[in-house]
GROMACS .gro file of C-alpha atoms in nm:
model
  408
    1UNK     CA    1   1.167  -0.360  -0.894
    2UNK     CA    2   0.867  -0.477  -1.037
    3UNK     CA    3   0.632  -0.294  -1.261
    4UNK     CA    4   0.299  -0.465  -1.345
    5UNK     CA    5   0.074  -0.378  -1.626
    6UNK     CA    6  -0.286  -0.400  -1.482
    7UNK     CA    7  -0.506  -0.491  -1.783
    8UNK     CA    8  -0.862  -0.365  -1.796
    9UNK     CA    9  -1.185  -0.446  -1.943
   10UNK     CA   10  -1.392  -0.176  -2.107
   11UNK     CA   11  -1.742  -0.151  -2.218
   12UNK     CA   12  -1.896  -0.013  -2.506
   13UNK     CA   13  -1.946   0.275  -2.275
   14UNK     CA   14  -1.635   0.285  -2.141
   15UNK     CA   15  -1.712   0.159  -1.808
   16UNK     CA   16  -1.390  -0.044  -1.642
   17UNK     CA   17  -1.497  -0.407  -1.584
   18UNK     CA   18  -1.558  -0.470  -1.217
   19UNK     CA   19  -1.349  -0.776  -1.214
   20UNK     CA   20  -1.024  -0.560  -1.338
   21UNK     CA   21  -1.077  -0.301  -1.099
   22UNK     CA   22  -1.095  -0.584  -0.791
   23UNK     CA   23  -0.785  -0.724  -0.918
   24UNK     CA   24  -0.593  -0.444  -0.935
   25UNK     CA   25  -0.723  -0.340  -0.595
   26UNK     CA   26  -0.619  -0.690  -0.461
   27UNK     CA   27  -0.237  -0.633  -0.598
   28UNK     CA   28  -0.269  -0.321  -0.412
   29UNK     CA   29  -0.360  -0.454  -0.076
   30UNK     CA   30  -0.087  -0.728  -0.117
   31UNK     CA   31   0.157  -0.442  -0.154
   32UNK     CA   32   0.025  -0.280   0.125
   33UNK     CA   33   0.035  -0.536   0.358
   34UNK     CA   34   0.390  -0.644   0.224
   35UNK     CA   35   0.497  -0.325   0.354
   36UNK     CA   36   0.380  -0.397   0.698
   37UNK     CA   37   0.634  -0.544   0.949
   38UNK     CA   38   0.434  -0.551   1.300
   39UNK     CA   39   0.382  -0.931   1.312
   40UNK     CA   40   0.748  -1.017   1.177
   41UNK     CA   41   0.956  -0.824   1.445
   42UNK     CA   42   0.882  -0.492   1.378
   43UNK     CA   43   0.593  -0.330   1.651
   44UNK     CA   44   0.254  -0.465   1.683
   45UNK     CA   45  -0.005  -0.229   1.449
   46UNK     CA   46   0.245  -0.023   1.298
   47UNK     CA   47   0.399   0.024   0.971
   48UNK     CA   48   0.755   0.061   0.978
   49UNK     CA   49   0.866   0.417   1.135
   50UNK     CA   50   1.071   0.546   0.922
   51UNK     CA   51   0.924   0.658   0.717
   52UNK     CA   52   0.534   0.614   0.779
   53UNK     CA   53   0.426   0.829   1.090
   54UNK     CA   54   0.222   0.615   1.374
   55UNK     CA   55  -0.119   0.786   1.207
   56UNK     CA   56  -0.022   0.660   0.866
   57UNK     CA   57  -0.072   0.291   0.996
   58UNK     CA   58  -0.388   0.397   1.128
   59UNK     CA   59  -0.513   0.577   0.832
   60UNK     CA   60  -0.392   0.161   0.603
   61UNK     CA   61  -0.579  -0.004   0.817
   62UNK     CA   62  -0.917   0.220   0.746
   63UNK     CA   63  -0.823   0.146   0.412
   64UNK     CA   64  -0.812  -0.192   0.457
   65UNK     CA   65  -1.133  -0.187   0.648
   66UNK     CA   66  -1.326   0.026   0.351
   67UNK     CA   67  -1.095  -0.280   0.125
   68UNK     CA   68  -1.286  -0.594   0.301
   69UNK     CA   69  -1.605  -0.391   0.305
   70UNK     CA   70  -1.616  -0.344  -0.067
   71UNK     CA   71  -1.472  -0.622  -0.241
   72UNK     CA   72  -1.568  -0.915   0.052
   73UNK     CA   73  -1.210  -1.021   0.000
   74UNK     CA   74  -1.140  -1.107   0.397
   75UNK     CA   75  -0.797  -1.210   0.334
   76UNK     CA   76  -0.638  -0.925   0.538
   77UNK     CA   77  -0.936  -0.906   0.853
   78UNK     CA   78  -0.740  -1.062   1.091
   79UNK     CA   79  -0.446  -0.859   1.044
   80UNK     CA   80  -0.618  -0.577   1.058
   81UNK     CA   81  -0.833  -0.672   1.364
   82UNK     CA   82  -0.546  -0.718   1.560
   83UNK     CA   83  -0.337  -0.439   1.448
   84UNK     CA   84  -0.617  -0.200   1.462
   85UNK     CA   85  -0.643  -0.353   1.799
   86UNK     CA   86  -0.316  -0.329   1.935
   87UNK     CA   87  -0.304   0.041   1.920
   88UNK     CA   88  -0.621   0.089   2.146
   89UNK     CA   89  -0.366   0.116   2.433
   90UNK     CA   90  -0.520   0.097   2.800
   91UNK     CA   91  -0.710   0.373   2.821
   92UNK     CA   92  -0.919   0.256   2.520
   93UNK     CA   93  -0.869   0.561   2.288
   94UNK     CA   94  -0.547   0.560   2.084
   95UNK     CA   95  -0.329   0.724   2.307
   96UNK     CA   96  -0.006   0.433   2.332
   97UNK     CA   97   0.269   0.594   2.535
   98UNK     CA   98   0.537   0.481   2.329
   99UNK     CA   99   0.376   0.753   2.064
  100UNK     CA  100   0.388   1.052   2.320
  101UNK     CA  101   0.691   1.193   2.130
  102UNK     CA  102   0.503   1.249   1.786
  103UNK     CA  103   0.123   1.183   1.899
  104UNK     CA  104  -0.102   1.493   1.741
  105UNK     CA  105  -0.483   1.530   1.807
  106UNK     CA  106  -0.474   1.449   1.414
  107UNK     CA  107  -0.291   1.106   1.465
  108UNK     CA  108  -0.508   1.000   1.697
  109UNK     CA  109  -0.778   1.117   1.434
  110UNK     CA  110  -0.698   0.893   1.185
  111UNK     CA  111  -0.711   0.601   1.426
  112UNK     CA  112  -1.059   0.714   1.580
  113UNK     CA  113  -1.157   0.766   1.162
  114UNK     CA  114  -1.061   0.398   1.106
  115UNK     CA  115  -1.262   0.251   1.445
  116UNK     CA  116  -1.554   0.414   1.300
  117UNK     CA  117  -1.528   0.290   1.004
  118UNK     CA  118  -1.519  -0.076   1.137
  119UNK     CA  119  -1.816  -0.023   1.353
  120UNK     CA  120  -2.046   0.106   1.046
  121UNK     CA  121  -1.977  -0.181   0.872
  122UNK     CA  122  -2.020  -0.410   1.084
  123UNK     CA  123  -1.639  -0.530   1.077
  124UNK     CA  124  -1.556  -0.765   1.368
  125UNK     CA  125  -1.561  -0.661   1.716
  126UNK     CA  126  -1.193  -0.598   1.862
  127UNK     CA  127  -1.067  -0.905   2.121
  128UNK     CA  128  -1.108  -0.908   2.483
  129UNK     CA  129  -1.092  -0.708   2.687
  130UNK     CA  130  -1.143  -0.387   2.497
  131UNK     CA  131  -1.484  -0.278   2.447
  132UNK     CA  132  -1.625  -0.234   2.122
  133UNK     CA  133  -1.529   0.013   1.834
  134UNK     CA  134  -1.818   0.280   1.870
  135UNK     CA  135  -1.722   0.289   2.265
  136UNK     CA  136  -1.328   0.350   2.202
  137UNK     CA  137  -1.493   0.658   1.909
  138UNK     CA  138  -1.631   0.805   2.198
  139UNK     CA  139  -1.380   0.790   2.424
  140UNK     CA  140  -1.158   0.994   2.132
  141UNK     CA  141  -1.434   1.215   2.119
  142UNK     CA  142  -1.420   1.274   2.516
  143UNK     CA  143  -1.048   1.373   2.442
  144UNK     CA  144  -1.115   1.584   2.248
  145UNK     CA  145  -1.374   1.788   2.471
  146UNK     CA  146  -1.149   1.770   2.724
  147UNK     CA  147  -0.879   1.960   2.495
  148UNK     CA  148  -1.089   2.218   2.354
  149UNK     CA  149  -0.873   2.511   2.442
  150UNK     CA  150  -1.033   2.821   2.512
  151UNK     CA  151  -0.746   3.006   2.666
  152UNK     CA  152  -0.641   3.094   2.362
  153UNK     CA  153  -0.821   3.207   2.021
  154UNK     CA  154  -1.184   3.125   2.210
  155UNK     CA  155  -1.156   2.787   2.192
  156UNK     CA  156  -1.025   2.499   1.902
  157UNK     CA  157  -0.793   2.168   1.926
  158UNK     CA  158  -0.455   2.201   1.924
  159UNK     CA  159  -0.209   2.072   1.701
  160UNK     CA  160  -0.019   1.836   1.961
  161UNK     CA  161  -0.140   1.711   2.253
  162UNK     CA  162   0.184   1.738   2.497
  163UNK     CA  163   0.297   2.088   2.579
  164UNK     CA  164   0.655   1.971   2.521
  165UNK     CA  165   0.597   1.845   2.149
  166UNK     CA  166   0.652   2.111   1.865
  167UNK     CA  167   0.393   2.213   1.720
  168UNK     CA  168   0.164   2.223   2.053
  169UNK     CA  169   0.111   2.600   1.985
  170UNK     CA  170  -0.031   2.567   1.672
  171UNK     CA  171  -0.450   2.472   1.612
  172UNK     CA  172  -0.505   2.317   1.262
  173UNK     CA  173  -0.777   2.208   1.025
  174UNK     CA  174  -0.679   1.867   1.004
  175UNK     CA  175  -0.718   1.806   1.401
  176UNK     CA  176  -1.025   2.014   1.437
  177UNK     CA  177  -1.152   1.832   1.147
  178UNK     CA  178  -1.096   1.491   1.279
  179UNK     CA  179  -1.311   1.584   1.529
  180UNK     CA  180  -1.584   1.753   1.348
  181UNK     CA  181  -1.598   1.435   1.111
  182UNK     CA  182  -1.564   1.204   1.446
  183UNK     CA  183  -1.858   1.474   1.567
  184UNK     CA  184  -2.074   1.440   1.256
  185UNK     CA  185  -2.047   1.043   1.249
  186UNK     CA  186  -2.095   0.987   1.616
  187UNK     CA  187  -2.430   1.147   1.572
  188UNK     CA  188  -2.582   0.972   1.269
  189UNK     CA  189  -2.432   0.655   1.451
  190UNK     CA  190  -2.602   0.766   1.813
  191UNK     CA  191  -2.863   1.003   1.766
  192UNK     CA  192  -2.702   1.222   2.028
  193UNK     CA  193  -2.769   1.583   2.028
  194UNK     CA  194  -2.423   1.636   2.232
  195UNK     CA  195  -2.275   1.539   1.893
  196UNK     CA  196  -2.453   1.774   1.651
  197UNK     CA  197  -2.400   2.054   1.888
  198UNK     CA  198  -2.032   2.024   1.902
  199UNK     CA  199  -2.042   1.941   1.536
  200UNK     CA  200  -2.146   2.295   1.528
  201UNK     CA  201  -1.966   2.447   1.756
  202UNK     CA  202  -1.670   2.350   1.581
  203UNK     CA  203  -1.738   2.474   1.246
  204UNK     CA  204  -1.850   2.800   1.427
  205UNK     CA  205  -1.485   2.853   1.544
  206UNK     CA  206  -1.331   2.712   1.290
  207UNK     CA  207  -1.472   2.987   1.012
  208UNK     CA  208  -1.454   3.261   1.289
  209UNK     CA  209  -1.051   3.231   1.279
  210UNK     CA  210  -1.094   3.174   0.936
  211UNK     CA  211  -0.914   2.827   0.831
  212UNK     CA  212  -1.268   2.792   0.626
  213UNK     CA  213  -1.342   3.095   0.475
  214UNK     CA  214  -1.635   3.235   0.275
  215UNK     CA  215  -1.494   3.043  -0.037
  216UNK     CA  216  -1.465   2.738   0.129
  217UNK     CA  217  -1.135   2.700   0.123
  218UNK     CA  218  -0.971   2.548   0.380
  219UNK     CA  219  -0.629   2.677   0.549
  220UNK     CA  220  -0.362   2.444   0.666
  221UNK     CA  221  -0.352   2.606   1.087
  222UNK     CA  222  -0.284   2.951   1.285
  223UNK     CA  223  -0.081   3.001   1.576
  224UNK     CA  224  -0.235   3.023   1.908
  225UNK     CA  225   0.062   3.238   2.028
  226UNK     CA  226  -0.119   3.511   1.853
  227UNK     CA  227  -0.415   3.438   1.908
  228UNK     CA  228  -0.490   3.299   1.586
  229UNK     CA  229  -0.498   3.642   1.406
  230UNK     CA  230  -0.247   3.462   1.115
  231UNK     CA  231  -0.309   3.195   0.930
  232UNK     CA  232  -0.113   2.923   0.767
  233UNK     CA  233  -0.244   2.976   0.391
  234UNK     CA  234  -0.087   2.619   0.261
  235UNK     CA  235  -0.422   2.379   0.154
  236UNK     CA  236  -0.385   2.016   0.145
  237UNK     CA  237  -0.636   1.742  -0.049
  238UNK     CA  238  -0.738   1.605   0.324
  239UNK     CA  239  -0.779   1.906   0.466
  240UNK     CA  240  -1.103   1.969   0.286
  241UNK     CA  241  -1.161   1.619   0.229
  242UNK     CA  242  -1.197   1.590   0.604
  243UNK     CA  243  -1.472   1.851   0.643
  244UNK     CA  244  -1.629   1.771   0.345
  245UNK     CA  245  -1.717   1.418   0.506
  246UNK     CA  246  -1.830   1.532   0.778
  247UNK     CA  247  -2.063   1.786   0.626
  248UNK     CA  248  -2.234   1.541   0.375
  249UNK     CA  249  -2.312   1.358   0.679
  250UNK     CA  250  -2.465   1.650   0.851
  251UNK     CA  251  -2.637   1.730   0.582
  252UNK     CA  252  -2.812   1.343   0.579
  253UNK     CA  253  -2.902   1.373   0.926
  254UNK     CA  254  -3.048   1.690   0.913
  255UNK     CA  255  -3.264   1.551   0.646
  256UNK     CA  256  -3.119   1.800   0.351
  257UNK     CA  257  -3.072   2.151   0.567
  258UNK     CA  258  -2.979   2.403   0.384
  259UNK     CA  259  -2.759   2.497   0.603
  260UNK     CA  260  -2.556   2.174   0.568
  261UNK     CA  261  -2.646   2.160   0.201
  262UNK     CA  262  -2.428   2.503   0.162
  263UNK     CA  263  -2.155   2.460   0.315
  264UNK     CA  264  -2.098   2.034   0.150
  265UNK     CA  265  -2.124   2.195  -0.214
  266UNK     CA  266  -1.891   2.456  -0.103
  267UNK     CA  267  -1.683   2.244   0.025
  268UNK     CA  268  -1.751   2.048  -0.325
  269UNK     CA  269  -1.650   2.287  -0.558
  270UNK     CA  270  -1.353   2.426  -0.333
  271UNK     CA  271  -1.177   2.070  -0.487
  272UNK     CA  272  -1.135   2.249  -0.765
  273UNK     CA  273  -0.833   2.414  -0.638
  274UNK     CA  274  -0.648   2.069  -0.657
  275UNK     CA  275  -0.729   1.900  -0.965
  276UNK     CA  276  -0.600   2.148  -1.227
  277UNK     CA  277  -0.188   2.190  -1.230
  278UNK     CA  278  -0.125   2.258  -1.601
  279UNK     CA  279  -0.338   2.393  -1.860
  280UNK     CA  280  -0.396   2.007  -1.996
  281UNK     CA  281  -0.503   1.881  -1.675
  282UNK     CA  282  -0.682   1.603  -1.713
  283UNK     CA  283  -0.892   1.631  -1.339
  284UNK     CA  284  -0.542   1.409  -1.135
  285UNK     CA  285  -0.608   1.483  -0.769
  286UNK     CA  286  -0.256   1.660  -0.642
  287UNK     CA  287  -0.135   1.877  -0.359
  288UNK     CA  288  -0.049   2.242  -0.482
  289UNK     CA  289   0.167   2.308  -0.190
  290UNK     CA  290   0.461   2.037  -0.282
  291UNK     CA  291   0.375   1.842  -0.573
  292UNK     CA  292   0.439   2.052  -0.900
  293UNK     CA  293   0.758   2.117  -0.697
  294UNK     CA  294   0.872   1.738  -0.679
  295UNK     CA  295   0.944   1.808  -0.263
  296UNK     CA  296   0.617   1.620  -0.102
  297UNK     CA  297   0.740   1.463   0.197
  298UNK     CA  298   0.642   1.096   0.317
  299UNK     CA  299   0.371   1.215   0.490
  300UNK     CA  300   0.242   1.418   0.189
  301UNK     CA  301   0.294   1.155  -0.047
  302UNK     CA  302   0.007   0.990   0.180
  303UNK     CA  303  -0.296   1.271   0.252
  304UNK     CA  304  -0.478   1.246  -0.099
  305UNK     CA  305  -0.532   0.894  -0.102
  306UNK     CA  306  -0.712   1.023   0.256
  307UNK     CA  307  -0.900   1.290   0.062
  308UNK     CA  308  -0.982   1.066  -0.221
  309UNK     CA  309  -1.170   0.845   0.042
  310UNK     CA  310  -1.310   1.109   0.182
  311UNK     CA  311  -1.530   1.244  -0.124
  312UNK     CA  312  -1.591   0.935  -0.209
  313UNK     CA  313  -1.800   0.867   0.141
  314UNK     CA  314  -1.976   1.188   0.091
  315UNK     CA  315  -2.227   1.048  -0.212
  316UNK     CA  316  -2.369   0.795   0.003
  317UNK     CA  317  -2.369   1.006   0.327
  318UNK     CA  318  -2.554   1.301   0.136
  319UNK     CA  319  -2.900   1.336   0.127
  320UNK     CA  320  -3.099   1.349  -0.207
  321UNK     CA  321  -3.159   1.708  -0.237
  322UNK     CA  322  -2.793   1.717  -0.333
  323UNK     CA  323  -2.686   1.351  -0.393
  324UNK     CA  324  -2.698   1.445  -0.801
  325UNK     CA  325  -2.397   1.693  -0.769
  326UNK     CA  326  -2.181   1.391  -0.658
  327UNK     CA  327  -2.246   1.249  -0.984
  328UNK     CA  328  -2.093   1.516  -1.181
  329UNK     CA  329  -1.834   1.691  -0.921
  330UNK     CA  330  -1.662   1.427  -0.740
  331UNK     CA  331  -1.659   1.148  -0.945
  332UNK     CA  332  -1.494   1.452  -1.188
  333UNK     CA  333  -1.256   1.541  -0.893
  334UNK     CA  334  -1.116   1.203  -0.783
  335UNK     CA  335  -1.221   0.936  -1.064
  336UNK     CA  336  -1.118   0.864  -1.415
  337UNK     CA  337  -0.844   0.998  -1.618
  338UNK     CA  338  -0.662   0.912  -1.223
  339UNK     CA  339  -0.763   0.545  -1.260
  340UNK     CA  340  -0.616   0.485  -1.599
  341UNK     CA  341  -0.322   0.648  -1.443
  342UNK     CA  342  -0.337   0.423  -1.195
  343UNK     CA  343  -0.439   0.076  -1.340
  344UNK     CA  344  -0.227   0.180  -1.645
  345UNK     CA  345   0.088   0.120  -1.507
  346UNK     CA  346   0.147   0.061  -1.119
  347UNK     CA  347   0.486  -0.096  -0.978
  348UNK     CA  348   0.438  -0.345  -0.673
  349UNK     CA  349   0.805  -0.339  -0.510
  350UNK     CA  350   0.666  -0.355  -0.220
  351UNK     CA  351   0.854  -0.048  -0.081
  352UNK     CA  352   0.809   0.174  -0.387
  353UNK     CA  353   0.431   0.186  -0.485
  354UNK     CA  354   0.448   0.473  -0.790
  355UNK     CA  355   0.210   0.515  -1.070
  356UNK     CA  356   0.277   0.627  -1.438
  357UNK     CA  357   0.116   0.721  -1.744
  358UNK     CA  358   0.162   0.566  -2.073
  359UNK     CA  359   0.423   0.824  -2.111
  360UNK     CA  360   0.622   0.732  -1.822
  361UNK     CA  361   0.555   1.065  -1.647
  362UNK     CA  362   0.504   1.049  -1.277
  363UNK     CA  363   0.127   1.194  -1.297
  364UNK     CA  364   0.057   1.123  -0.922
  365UNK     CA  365   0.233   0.921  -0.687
  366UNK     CA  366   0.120   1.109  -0.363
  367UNK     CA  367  -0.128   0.810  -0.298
  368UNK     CA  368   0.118   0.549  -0.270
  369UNK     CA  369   0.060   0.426   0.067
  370UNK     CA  370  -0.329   0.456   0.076
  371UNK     CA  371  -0.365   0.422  -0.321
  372UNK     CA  372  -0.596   0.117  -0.212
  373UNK     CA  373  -0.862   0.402  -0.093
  374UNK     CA  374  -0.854   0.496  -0.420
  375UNK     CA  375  -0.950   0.193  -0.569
  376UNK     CA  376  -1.182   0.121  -0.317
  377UNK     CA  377  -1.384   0.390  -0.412
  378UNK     CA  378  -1.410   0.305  -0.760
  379UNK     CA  379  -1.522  -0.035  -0.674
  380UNK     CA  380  -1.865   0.134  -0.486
  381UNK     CA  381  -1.894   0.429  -0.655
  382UNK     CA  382  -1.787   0.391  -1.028
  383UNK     CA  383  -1.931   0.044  -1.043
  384UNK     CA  384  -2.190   0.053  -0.802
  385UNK     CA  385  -2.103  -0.271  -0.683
  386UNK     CA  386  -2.056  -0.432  -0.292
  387UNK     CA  387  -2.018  -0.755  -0.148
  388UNK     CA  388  -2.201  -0.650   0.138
  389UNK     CA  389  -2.606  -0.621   0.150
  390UNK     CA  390  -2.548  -0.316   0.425
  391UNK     CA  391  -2.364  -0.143   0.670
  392UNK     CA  392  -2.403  -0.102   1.028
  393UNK     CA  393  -2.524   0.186   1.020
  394UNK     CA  394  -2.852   0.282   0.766
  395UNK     CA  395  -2.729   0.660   0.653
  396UNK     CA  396  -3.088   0.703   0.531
  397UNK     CA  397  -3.169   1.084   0.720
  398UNK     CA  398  -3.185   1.244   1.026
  399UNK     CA  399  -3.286   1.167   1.408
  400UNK     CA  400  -3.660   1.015   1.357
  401UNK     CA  401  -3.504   0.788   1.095
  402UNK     CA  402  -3.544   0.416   1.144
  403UNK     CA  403  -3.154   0.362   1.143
  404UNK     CA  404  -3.022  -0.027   1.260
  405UNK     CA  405  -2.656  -0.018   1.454
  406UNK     CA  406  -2.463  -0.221   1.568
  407UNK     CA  407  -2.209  -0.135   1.872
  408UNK     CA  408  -2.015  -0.422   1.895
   0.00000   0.00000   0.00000
């Protein structure tokens, strides 16, 4: 095992240099990529299973998407092309048989999440002969519609996907918002009103069984075999990362409704919840349901890197009227006293990414796999800085916007 000392460069102000924060996101990529086995005899776009899930290896390569995007280090695109790629499976929307067993509306989520994120910015196009990355977002949309199950609790997405999976009784706020985000995206991308409308007809349900309620707060799932009259009360960092995303970006294409506006600095301040453990919290993003405890599983260990990305998106996907509260809430939320955790002292095994303070104490390690999201978002939104003049899509306001996209 390996432990690394990242050293930073501080300003007067106590900015973090640029070039410290690139380099310590490069050592993370590395270590992410070291981790992966698909081209070296393990399966073709995964990570190795166990112990990262199939949507885990979608949710890295996002990462290493948003990585490319904001550093315009391209060492890993080709990787990442193809293994993004190879998951597409012949129907064109991330639904590989060999993941029937474990495949969630979520996982396929995180996939979807990651294709969208390659056609916003423009990344390259997948190879022949699958169509491009905003047509295989769709077709995971179209899923979705097709899913919507109203024979139970009026409506929502399941859990699972396969009636013979566990968990395909149970609807949950990290599937429903996959596609609400997916929803919300689609239509800044498209200009589609079908989007918007089942943008809202998902947050509609959603808050009517409660897994958002009037506090924002947002509940882990309900069971459909009572027709969603009990609730799941557990709240995870993605969770309302996930909705919060997609509700800045309704809020930009609405051009600042109020409506929108409510319910993303709701969603805002409900972060609260998961930055303040002990009474000398210094603002750490960490679950509440397992962390404290010491008993996050793998998957766990993953979701706030997720969230972390998530808020970070929101700032430049909200429009002006309440742009300024990103300033002070989530760079608060997901940003400092976290980084010098991070940068501080990070260990590279490539099998064991945990970071410590000075002290040695494990402060937060449940970003280990997707800690690279977390840098990533310092890179743009602490420093401002990108090697790219723009994406794909302009997220400059609503439908009579003069947006540019490209759907290759």
């Amino acid at each position: 095992m390996v432990e690394h000392d990242f050293i930073l460069s501080f300003s007067d102000s106590g900015a973090v240099d640029a070039g410290s924060v690139k380099a310590a996101a490069a050592t993370v990529a590395k270590g992410l990529v070291a981790l992966y086995d698909g081209d070296s005899g393990g399966t073709l776009g995964k990570w190795p299973y166990p112990p990262y899930y199939w949507w885990e290896s979608g949710a890295a390569w996002g990462a290493l998407i948003n990585y490319w995007y904001y550093t315009g280090d391209d060492t890993y695109n080709d990787i990442t092309r193809t293994g993004l790629a190879a998951q597409i499976s012949s129907t064109n929307d991330f639904m590989p048989k060999a993941e029937t067993f474990n495949l969630g509306n979520d996982d396929q989520a995180f996939w979807a999440i990651a294709a969208m994120s390659a056609a916003e910015k423009g990344f390259p196009a997948p190879p022949s002969p699958y169509p491009g990355w905003l047509t295989i977002v769709e077709n995971v949309f179209n899923d979705w519609v097709g899913r919507w199950a109203t024979e139970s609790c009026n409506g929502g997405l399941k859990w699972q996907i396969f009636s013979e999976n566990s968990g395909y009784d149970y609807k949950n706020s990290i599937s429903n918002g996959g596609f609400f985000q997916i929803a919300a995206r689609l239509a800044q991308a498209t200009h589609n009103q079908t989007y918007v409308d089942w943008a809202n007809k998902i947050w509609d349900w959603t808050t009517s069984v409660g897994l958002i309620d009037d506090s924002y707060n947002v509940y882990d799932g309900t069971d459909d075999t009572d027709n969603c009259t009990s609730l799941n009360h557990l709240q995870w960092t993605y969770n309302v990362g996930m909705w919060l995303y997609g509700a800045a970006v309704l809020q930009n294409y609405t051009n600042g409704a109020e409506t929108w506006a409510d319910r993303t600095t709701g969603l805002l301040d409900s972060t609260s919840l998961f930055t303040s453990p002990f009474s000398n919290a210094t603002d750490v993003l960490y679950e509440t349901a397992c962390e404290k405890l010491g008993n996050c599983n793998t998957d766990q260990l993953s979701i706030d890197g997720c969230a972390r990305q998530f808020h970070f998106e929101c700032k430049y996907n909200s429009f002006n009227n309440i742009i300024h509260l990103f300033d002070h809430n989530v760079v608060t939320v997901v940003t400092p006293e976290f980084d010098i955790v991070l940068y501080n002292k990070c260990d590279d095994h490539k099998l064991n990414f945990i970071c410590t303070d000075i002290n040695t104490h494990v402060i937060n390690h449940a970003s280990r796999f997707l800690i690279i999201d977390a840098i990533n978002s310092d890179i743009y939104l602490n420093l401002g800085i990108s090697n790219h003049k723009r994406s794909a899509v302009y997220w400059i306001g609503g439908p009579n916007s003069r947006h540019t996209f490209d759907s290759s």
